[in-house]
């Protein structure tokens, strides 16, 4: 059984929509395994409202209609023999008759698969909404994991454009959800798991916090026949043509190539194709993201973007698993784990921990607990300097610079002094007329000398316990 953790805000949003009078047409979308079905079925079952749940598959239109008709029949009596419906229009008329004036939730899950089978379905549903459902009390939900198809349903030219009364994007879970999945893990262990799996509940529920992270990775991710092995290719091939080119780009980014030129060269593809088509599609699928230095004005950012994997598991897979598939095929899982564990601390520190530190700054900004209100939170990089965390307000000329350390030793005074010394060099106008603030994030805390040095500059010090507490409190 799927574990249900977090999602209180999503449930509240659904219940608020359900309380509205009249017909409602909701579209729910999000990437595969993010928990859309679990969310919708739990909400519908606990709503107290009669509901029909149907999930489409890759099948013929006739078989799909029959499945929906059978699901509808169970609303009345599971014993009733369901007739055949020669068209979607006839089936939608039957739905309208069955629902009548009642408040009924109708969930059409994985709707894009039905559209693949019958491209005329959106037009048929548009006609049914306009003439059968719009004046009823039906609560109609379309859900799907095919991000590209769901996006096309929302476009101006699409038949259903303008019919939806609400939309809900189901996002990956925040780091705070790891406490629900792994109550027996330490904060450091939960950061590590989050760095490997991200916030995808279908991934998180596969790990067992009675086992070590090593045991979980070996049993789940290193399994030759398990879900994790094929997951990256399923995510890609379900959405795009020429999946091999997209996989090559993901491999290049995971290997540390972040500019268009470097990615194209590493992937063996034309730069124009990489920058003009492939990267845009991967961004639309929310598998990668384009970052720009927070210290560069918006009008100067067009050529400074770098591309990063947005999905934590894809990052882990293409960094450690895919390049070493030969070891797994030979059953050498211990040898692969030794390789992974030797790089794990740097991997978690560079990605998951820095991301969580930036999230902490955002939380403080929303709570008005920073010396200024940032317009943007990100990082800084240039040929001569890099800063892990940057929060900036261009109008007020105020900036916060942060350093992150995931090592097991306490941060010492030299790290504090180094950032404060080079801070003005990375600030616009070399810091002239700017107020500069500092924050330091350390898994193991800080030496007394570092604390004294930070106090002289009113710098904020955040250890892992504080970071974990504040991130988890935000979700409560």
PDB file of N, CA and C in Angstrom, residues 401-438:
ATOM      1  N   UNK A 401      25.546  36.631   1.250  1.00  0.00           N
ATOM      2  CA  UNK A 401      26.427  35.623   0.684  1.00  0.00           C
ATOM      3  C   UNK A 401      26.565  34.482   1.675  1.00  0.00           C
ATOM      4  N   UNK A 402      26.470  33.251   1.185  1.00  0.00           N
ATOM      5  CA  UNK A 402      26.526  32.103   2.084  1.00  0.00           C
ATOM      6  C   UNK A 402      27.488  31.028   1.624  1.00  0.00           C
ATOM      7  N   UNK A 403      28.120  30.386   2.579  1.00  0.00           N
ATOM      8  CA  UNK A 403      29.041  29.280   2.324  1.00  0.00           C
ATOM      9  C   UNK A 403      28.482  28.009   2.958  1.00  0.00           C
ATOM     10  N   UNK A 404      28.559  26.876   2.240  1.00  0.00           N
ATOM     11  CA  UNK A 404      28.001  25.618   2.719  1.00  0.00           C
ATOM     12  C   UNK A 404      29.111  24.573   2.834  1.00  0.00           C
ATOM     13  N   UNK A 405      29.147  23.854   3.967  1.00  0.00           N
ATOM     14  CA  UNK A 405      30.128  22.801   4.172  1.00  0.00           C
ATOM     15  C   UNK A 405      29.425  21.543   4.709  1.00  0.00           C
ATOM     16  N   UNK A 406      29.547  20.450   3.946  1.00  0.00           N
ATOM     17  CA  UNK A 406      28.925  19.192   4.332  1.00  0.00           C
ATOM     18  C   UNK A 406      29.933  18.237   4.977  1.00  0.00           C
ATOM     19  N   UNK A 407      31.111  18.712   5.303  1.00  0.00           N
ATOM     20  CA  UNK A 407      32.118  17.863   5.926  1.00  0.00           C
ATOM     21  C   UNK A 407      31.742  17.465   7.342  1.00  0.00           C
ATOM     22  N   UNK A 408      32.419  16.471   7.861  1.00  0.00           N
ATOM     23  CA  UNK A 408      32.126  15.982   9.212  1.00  0.00           C
ATOM     24  C   UNK A 408      32.882  16.752  10.283  1.00  0.00           C
ATOM     25  N   UNK A 409      33.770  17.660   9.876  1.00  0.00           N
ATOM     26  CA  UNK A 409      34.483  18.509  10.831  1.00  0.00           C
ATOM     27  C   UNK A 409      33.780  19.858  10.944  1.00  0.00           C
ATOM     28  N   UNK A 410      33.883  20.450  12.125  1.00  0.00           N
ATOM     29  CA  UNK A 410      33.259  21.761  12.327  1.00  0.00           C
ATOM     30  C   UNK A 410      33.934  22.817  11.444  1.00  0.00           C
ATOM     31  N   UNK A 411      33.145  23.756  10.976  1.00  0.00           N
ATOM     32  CA  UNK A 411      33.692  24.835  10.163  1.00  0.00           C
ATOM     33  C   UNK A 411      34.607  25.699  11.014  1.00  0.00           C
ATOM     34  N   UNK A 412      35.793  26.017  10.463  1.00  0.00           N
ATOM     35  CA  UNK A 412      36.743  26.815  11.241  1.00  0.00           C
ATOM     36  C   UNK A 412      36.742  28.273  10.801  1.00  0.00           C
ATOM     37  N   UNK A 413      37.532  29.070  11.506  1.00  0.00           N
ATOM     38  CA  UNK A 413      37.540  30.510  11.279  1.00  0.00           C
ATOM     39  C   UNK A 413      38.051  30.876   9.892  1.00  0.00           C
ATOM     40  N   UNK A 414      38.941  30.072   9.321  1.00  0.00           N
ATOM     41  CA  UNK A 414      39.513  30.396   8.016  1.00  0.00           C
ATOM     42  C   UNK A 414      38.437  30.458   6.940  1.00  0.00           C
ATOM     43  N   UNK A 415      37.438  29.575   7.023  1.00  0.00           N
ATOM     44  CA  UNK A 415      36.360  29.575   6.029  1.00  0.00           C
ATOM     45  C   UNK A 415      35.549  30.862   6.146  1.00  0.00           C
ATOM     46  N   UNK A 416      35.269  31.269   7.376  1.00  0.00           N
ATOM     47  CA  UNK A 416      34.500  32.496   7.598  1.00  0.00           C
ATOM     48  C   UNK A 416      35.273  33.705   7.071  1.00  0.00           C
ATOM     49  N   UNK A 417      36.530  33.768   7.415  1.00  0.00           N
ATOM     50  CA  UNK A 417      37.338  34.907   6.971  1.00  0.00           C
ATOM     51  C   UNK A 417      37.466  34.963   5.449  1.00  0.00           C
ATOM     52  N   UNK A 418      37.609  33.794   4.826  1.00  0.00           N
ATOM     53  CA  UNK A 418      37.814  33.762   3.389  1.00  0.00           C
ATOM     54  C   UNK A 418      36.614  34.330   2.638  1.00  0.00           C
ATOM     55  N   UNK A 419      35.394  33.939   3.020  1.00  0.00           N
ATOM     56  CA  UNK A 419      34.213  34.450   2.330  1.00  0.00           C
ATOM     57  C   UNK A 419      34.050  35.948   2.577  1.00  0.00           C
ATOM     58  N   UNK A 420      34.285  36.369   3.808  1.00  0.00           N
ATOM     59  CA  UNK A 420      34.126  37.794   4.118  1.00  0.00           C
ATOM     60  C   UNK A 420      35.164  38.625   3.368  1.00  0.00           C
ATOM     61  N   UNK A 421      36.354  38.070   3.169  1.00  0.00           N
ATOM     62  CA  UNK A 421      37.407  38.809   2.458  1.00  0.00           C
ATOM     63  C   UNK A 421      37.085  38.953   0.978  1.00  0.00           C
ATOM     64  N   UNK A 422      36.555  37.905   0.358  1.00  0.00           N
ATOM     65  CA  UNK A 422      36.288  37.986  -1.084  1.00  0.00           C
ATOM     66  C   UNK A 422      34.862  38.417  -1.390  1.00  0.00           C
ATOM     67  N   UNK A 423      34.046  38.574  -0.368  1.00  0.00           N
ATOM     68  CA  UNK A 423      32.657  38.961  -0.575  1.00  0.00           C
ATOM     69  C   UNK A 423      32.481  40.190  -1.451  1.00  0.00           C
ATOM     70  N   UNK A 424      33.133  41.295  -1.130  1.00  0.00           N
ATOM     71  CA  UNK A 424      32.944  42.511  -1.956  1.00  0.00           C
ATOM     72  C   UNK A 424      33.355  42.325  -3.413  1.00  0.00           C
ATOM     73  N   UNK A 425      34.229  41.359  -3.691  1.00  0.00           N
ATOM     74  CA  UNK A 425      34.703  41.169  -5.056  1.00  0.00           C
ATOM     75  C   UNK A 425      33.640  40.559  -5.969  1.00  0.00           C
ATOM     76  N   UNK A 426      32.671  39.857  -5.397  1.00  0.00           N
ATOM     77  CA  UNK A 426      31.639  39.231  -6.219  1.00  0.00           C
ATOM     78  C   UNK A 426      30.345  40.035  -6.223  1.00  0.00           C
ATOM     79  N   UNK A 427      30.268  41.068  -5.397  1.00  0.00           N
ATOM     80  CA  UNK A 427      29.077  41.902  -5.328  1.00  0.00           C
ATOM     81  C   UNK A 427      29.110  42.915  -6.476  1.00  0.00           C
ATOM     82  N   UNK A 428      27.969  43.221  -7.079  1.00  0.00           N
ATOM     83  CA  UNK A 428      27.948  44.247  -8.136  1.00  0.00           C
ATOM     84  C   UNK A 428      28.624  45.539  -7.680  1.00  0.00           C
ATOM     85  N   UNK A 429      29.264  46.206  -8.591  1.00  0.00           N
ATOM     86  CA  UNK A 429      29.967  47.473  -8.329  1.00  0.00           C
ATOM     87  C   UNK A 429      31.057  47.304  -7.284  1.00  0.00           C
ATOM     88  N   UNK A 430      31.577  46.050  -7.166  1.00  0.00           N
ATOM     89  CA  UNK A 430      32.615  45.758  -6.176  1.00  0.00           C
ATOM     90  C   UNK A 430      32.181  46.128  -4.761  1.00  0.00           C
ATOM     91  N   UNK A 431      30.890  46.088  -4.549  1.00  0.00           N
ATOM     92  CA  UNK A 431      30.362  46.320  -3.211  1.00  0.00           C
ATOM     93  C   UNK A 431      30.132  47.766  -2.861  1.00  0.00           C
ATOM     94  N   UNK A 432      30.474  48.698  -3.769  1.00  0.00           N
ATOM     95  CA  UNK A 432      30.303  50.121  -3.465  1.00  0.00           C
ATOM     96  C   UNK A 432      28.816  50.462  -3.334  1.00  0.00           C
ATOM     97  N   UNK A 433      28.429  50.983  -2.188  1.00  0.00           N
ATOM     98  CA  UNK A 433      27.037  51.368  -1.953  1.00  0.00           C
ATOM     99  C   UNK A 433      26.137  50.201  -1.578  1.00  0.00           C
ATOM    100  N   UNK A 434      26.696  49.009  -1.409  1.00  0.00           N
ATOM    101  CA  UNK A 434      25.906  47.826  -1.060  1.00  0.00           C
ATOM    102  C   UNK A 434      26.083  47.471   0.410  1.00  0.00           C
ATOM    103  N   UNK A 435      25.010  46.964   1.005  1.00  0.00           N
ATOM    104  CA  UNK A 435      25.113  46.361   2.332  1.00  0.00           C
ATOM    105  C   UNK A 435      25.249  44.853   2.145  1.00  0.00           C
ATOM    106  N   UNK A 436      26.314  44.302   2.729  1.00  0.00           N
ATOM    107  CA  UNK A 436      26.649  42.899   2.522  1.00  0.00           C
ATOM    108  C   UNK A 436      26.448  42.137   3.831  1.00  0.00           C
ATOM    109  N   UNK A 437      25.711  41.036   3.743  1.00  0.00           N
ATOM    110  CA  UNK A 437      25.441  40.179   4.904  1.00  0.00           C
ATOM    111  C   UNK A 437      25.961  38.778   4.587  1.00  0.00           C
ATOM    112  N   UNK A 438      26.216  38.007   5.659  1.00  0.00           N
ATOM    113  CA  UNK A 438      26.820  36.694   5.467  1.00  0.00           C
ATOM    114  C   UNK A 438      26.063  35.627   6.257  1.00  0.00           C
TER     115      UNK A 438
END
